[in-house]
Each structure stands twice: as C-alpha cells, then as structure tokens.
PDB file of C-alpha atoms in Angstrom:
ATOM      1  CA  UNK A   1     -76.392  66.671  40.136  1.00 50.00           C
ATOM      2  CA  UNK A   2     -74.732  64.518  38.200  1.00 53.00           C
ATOM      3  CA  UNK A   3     -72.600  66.280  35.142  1.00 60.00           C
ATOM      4  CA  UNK A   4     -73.544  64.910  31.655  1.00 63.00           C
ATOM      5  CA  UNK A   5     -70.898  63.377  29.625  1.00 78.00           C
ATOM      6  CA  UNK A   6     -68.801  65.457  26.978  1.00 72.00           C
ATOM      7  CA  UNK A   7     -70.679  63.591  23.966  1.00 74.00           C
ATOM      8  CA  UNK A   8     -74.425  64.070  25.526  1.00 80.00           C
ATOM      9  CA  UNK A   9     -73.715  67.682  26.150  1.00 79.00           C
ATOM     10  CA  UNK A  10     -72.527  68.048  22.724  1.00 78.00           C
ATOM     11  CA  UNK A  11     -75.655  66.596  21.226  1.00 81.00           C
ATOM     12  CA  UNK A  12     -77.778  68.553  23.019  1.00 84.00           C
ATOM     13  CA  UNK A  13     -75.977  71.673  22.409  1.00 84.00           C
ATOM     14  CA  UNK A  14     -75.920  70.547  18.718  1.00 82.00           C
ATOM     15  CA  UNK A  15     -80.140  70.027  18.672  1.00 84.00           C
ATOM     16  CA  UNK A  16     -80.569  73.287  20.589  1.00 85.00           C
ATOM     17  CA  UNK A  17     -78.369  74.781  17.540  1.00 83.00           C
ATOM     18  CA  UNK A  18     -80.076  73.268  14.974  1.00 85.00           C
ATOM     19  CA  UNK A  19     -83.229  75.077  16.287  1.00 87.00           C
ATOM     20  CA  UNK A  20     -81.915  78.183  15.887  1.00 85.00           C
ATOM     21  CA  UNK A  21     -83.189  79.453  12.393  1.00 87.00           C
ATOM     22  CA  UNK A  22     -80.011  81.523  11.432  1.00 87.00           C
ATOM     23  CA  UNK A  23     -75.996  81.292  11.290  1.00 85.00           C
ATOM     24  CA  UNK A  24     -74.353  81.601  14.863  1.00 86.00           C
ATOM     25  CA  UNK A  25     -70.603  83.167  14.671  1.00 90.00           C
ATOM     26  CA  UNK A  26     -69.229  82.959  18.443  1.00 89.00           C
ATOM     27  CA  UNK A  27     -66.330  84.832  19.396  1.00 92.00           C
ATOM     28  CA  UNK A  28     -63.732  83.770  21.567  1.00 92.00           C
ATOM     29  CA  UNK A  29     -61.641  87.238  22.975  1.00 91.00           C
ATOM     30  CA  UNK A  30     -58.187  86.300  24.755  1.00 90.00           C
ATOM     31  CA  UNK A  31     -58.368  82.882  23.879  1.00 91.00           C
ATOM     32  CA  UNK A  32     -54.682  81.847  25.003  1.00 90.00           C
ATOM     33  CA  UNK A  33     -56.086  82.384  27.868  1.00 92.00           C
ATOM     34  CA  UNK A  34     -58.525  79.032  27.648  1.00 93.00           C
ATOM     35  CA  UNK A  35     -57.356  75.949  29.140  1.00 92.00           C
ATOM     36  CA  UNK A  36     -56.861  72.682  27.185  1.00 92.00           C
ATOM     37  CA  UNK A  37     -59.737  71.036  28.535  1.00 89.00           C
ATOM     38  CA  UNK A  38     -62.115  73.789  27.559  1.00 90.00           C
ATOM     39  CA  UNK A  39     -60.715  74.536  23.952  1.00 92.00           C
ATOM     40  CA  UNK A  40     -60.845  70.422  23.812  1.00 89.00           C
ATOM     41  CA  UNK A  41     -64.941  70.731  24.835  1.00 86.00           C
ATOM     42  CA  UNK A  42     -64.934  73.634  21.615  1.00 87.00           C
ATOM     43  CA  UNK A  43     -63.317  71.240  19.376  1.00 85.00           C
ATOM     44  CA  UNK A  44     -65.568  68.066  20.230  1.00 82.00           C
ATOM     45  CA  UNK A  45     -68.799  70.260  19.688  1.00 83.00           C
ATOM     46  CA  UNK A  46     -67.214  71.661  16.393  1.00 83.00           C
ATOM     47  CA  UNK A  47     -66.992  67.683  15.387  1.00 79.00           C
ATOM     48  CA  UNK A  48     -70.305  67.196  16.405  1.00 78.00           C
ATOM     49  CA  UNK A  49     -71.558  70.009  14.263  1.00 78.00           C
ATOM     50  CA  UNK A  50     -69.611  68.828  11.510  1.00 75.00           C
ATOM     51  CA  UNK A  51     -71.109  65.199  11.698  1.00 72.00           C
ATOM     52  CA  UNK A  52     -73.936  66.484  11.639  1.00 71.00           C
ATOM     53  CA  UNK A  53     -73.986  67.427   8.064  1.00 72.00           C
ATOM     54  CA  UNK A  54     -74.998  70.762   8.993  1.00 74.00           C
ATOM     55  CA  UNK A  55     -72.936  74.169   9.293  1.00 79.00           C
ATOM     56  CA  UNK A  56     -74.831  75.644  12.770  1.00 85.00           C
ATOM     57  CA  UNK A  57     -71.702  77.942  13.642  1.00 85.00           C
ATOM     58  CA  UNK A  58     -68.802  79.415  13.308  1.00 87.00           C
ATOM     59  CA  UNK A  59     -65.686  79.940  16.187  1.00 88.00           C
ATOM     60  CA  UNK A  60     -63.490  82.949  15.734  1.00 90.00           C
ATOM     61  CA  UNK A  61     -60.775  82.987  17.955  1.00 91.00           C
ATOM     62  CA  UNK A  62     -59.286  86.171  19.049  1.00 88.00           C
ATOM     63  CA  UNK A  63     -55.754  85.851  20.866  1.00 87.00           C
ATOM     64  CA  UNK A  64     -51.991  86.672  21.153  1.00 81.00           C
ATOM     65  CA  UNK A  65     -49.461  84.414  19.162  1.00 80.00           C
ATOM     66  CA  UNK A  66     -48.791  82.152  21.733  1.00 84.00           C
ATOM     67  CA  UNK A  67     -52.338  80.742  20.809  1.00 89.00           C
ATOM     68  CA  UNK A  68     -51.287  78.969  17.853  1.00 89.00           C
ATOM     69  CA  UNK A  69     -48.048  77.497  19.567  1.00 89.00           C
ATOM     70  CA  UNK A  70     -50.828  75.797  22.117  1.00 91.00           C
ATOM     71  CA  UNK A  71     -53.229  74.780  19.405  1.00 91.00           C
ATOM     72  CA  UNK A  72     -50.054  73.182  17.581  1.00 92.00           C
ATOM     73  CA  UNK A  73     -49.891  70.569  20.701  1.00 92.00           C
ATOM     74  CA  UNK A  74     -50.429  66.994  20.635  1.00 93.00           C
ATOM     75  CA  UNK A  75     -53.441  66.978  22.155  1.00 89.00           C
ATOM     76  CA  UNK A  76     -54.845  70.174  20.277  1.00 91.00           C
ATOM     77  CA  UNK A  77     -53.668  69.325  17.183  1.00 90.00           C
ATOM     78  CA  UNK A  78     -57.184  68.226  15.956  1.00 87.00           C
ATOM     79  CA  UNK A  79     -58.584  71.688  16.718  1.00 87.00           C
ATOM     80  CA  UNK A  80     -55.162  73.247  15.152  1.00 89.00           C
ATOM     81  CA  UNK A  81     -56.580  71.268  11.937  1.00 86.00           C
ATOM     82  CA  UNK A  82     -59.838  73.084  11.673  1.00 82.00           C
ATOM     83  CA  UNK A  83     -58.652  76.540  12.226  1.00 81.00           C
ATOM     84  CA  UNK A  84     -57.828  78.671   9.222  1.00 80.00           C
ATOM     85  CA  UNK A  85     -55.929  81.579  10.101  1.00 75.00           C
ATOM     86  CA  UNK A  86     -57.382  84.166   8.673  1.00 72.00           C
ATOM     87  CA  UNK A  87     -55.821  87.450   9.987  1.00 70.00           C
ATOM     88  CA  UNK A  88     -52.638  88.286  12.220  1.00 71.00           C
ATOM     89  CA  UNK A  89     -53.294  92.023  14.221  1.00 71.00           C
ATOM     90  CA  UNK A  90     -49.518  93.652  14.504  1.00 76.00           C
ATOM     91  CA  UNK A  91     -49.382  97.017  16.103  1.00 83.00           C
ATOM     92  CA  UNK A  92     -49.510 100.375  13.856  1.00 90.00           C
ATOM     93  CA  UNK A  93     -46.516 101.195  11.462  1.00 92.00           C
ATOM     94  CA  UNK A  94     -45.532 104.698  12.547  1.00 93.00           C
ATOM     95  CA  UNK A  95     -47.485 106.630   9.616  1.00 92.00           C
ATOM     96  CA  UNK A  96     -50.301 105.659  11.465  1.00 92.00           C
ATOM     97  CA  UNK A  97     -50.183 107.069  14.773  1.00 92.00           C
ATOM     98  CA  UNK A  98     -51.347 110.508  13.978  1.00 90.00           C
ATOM     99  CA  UNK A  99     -54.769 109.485  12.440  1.00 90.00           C
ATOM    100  CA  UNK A 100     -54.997 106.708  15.145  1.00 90.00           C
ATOM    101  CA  UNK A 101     -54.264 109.669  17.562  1.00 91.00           C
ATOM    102  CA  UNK A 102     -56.819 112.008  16.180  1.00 90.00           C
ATOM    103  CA  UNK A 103     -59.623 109.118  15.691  1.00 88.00           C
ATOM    104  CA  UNK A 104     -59.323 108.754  19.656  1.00 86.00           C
ATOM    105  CA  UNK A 105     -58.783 112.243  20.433  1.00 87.00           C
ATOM    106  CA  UNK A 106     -59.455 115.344  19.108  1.00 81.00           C
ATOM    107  CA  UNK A 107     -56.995 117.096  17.112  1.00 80.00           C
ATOM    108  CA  UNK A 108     -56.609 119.711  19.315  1.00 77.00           C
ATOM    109  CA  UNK A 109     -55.519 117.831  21.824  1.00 78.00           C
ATOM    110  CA  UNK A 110     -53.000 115.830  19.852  1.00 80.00           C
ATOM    111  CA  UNK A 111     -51.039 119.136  18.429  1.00 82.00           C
ATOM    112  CA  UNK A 112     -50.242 119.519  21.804  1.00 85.00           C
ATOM    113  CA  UNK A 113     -48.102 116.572  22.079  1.00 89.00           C
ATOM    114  CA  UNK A 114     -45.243 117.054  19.800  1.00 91.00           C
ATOM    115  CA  UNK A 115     -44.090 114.805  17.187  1.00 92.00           C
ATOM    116  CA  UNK A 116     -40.882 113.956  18.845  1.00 95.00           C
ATOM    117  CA  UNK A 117     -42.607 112.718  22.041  1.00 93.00           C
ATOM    118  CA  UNK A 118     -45.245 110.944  19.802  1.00 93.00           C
ATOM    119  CA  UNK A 119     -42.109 109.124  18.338  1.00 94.00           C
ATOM    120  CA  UNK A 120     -40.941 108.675  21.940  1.00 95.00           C
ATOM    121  CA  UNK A 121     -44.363 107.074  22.798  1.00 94.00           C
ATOM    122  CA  UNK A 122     -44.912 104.861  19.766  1.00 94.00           C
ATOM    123  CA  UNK A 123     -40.946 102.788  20.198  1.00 93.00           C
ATOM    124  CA  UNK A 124     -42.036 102.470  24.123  1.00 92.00           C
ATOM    125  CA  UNK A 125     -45.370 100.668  23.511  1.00 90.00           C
ATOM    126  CA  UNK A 126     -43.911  98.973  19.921  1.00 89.00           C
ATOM    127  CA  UNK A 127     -46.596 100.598  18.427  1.00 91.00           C
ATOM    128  CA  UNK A 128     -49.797  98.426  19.779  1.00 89.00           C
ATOM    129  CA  UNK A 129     -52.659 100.384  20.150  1.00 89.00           C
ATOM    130  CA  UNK A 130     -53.669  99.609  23.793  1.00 87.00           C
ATOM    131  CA  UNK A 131     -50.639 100.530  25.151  1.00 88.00           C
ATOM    132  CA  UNK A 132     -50.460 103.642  23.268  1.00 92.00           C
ATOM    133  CA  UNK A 133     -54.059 104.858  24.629  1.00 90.00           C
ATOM    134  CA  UNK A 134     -53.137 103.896  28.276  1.00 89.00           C
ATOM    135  CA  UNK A 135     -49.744 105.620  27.916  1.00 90.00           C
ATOM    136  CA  UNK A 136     -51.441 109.205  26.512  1.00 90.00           C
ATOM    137  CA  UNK A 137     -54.291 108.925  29.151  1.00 90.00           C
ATOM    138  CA  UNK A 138     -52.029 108.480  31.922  1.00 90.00           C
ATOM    139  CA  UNK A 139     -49.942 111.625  30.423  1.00 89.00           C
ATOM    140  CA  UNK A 140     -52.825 113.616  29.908  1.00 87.00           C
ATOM    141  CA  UNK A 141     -53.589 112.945  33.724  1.00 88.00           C
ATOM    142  CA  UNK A 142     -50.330 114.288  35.092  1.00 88.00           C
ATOM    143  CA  UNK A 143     -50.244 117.175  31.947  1.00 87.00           C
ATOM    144  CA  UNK A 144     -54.259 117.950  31.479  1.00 84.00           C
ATOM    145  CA  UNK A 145     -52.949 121.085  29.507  1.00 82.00           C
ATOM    146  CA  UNK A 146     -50.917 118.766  26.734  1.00 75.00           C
ATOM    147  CA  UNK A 147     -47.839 120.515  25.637  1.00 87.00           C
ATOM    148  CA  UNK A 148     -45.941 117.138  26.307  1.00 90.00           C
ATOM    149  CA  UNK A 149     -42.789 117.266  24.445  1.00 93.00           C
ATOM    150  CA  UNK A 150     -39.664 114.532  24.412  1.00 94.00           C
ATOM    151  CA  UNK A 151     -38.547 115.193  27.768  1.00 94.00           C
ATOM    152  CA  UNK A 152     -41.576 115.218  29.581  1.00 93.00           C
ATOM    153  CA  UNK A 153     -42.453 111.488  27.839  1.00 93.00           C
ATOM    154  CA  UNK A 154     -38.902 110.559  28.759  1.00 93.00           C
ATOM    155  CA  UNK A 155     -38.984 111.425  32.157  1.00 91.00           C
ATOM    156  CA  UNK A 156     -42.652 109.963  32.766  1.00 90.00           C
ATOM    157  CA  UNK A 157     -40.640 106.412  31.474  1.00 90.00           C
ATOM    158  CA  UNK A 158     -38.121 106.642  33.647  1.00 88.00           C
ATOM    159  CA  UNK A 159     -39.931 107.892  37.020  1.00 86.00           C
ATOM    160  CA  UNK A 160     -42.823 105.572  36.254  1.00 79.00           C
ATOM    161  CA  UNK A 161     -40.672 102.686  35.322  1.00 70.00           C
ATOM    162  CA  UNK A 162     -42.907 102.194  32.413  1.00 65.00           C
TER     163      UNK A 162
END
C-alpha cells in the first residue's frame, strides 16, 4: 500500500478529531526519546488543528532536559514555538525523603534504615525518585530484615559499582 502524504494524514486525523465530542490531552512519556521526523509529524498535525479554527487537543510532553535543547533546533524550532513550558520535575530536596520513603513503604520498614545511610542513599541517586526506589529495593533484597546502616549502603556502592 501506498503511504498517504504527511498533509492527507493530517486532515484525516484532524476530521476523525473533530468527531470526537470532548477535549483530547495526549501524553507523550520519554519524549527525548522521539526522533525528529516523528516530533515533526506532531507539530504538522498541531498546525493543522490550529488552522482549523478549532482547539481538538492538547500535547503534553514528558521528558529529560535534553528535550528542549532538541526542540530548540533549526528544524524544530516551529514546534519549540508552540510549547509552553509549564513545569520542570528536579529530584526531592533532602527534607523530603522520609515522607517519600514512608509513602512507598511502610514506616516500619523505613526505621530500619538509618538516617545516615538514608543520607548515604539520597547524594548517590542526587535525590531522583526512581533511582532512590530501585536502590532501597535492591537493598532490601540482599538485607530483607532492614537494619541497613552507613556501611552496609557504602559497601553495596562500592561492590555493586553502583
């Protein structure tokens, strides 16, 4: 089969929208991740939209820093132009780890891990939550019974080469 051009797809992806009776918010996870071409396919059915005189959706991008840095290109420029930034994720300020902690885990279990290792824990992953999780769960594999202090956290860094 033959593939339809860019600008047919987009105006049939624009009528099938503009069937739809309600708002449509799509959202884009790891978006760095996208290559120009596609991200250039996003932007030309977000023109068509727009043209259209009618607001059918919204994008929200979700992706790491080095996202904006590719939308700033030449040839993404245009899309750059129609974002608005709206919020920038950091990882948890170090007040936060013990609620963060006790959301995902029970408190229980996060007494047994003692502050100083927590501290140990939190400079390692720079604070970002993902990294934090996958850190304690692969602790809490090796030490099911908790009681993880400083040295234990240090060694598991150095003989894991985390």
């Amino acid at each position: 089969p033959i593939r339809a051009s860019m600008i047919d797809a987009s105006a049939l992806i624009i009528q099938t929208l503009q069937m739809i009776p309600y708002h449509l918010i799509i959202f884009i996870d790891e978006a760095h991740t996208f290559n120009t071409q596609t991200l250039l396919e996003i932007k030309q059915i977000s023109e068509s939209a727009f043209l259209s005189k009618q607001n059918l959706f919204t994008v929200v991008f979700s992706a790491l820093p080095s996202f904006k840095q590719k939308l700033l290109s030449p040839d993404l420029y245009p899309l750059w132009r129609r974002c608005f930034p709206k919020i920038n994720i950091t990882g948890l300020i170090h007040e936060e780890l013990k609620t963060f902690l006790d959301f995902y885990y029970n408190k229980a279990l996060t007494v047994k891990i003692s502050d100083e290792a927590l501290s140990v824990i939190f400079e390692h992953s720079k604070g970002i939550p993902g990294i934090i999780l996958s850190f304690i769960n692969d602790l809490l594999l090796e030490y099911p019974d908790g009681n993880i202090s400083k040295n234990i956290v240090s060694e598991f860094i150095s003989t894991n080469e985390i």
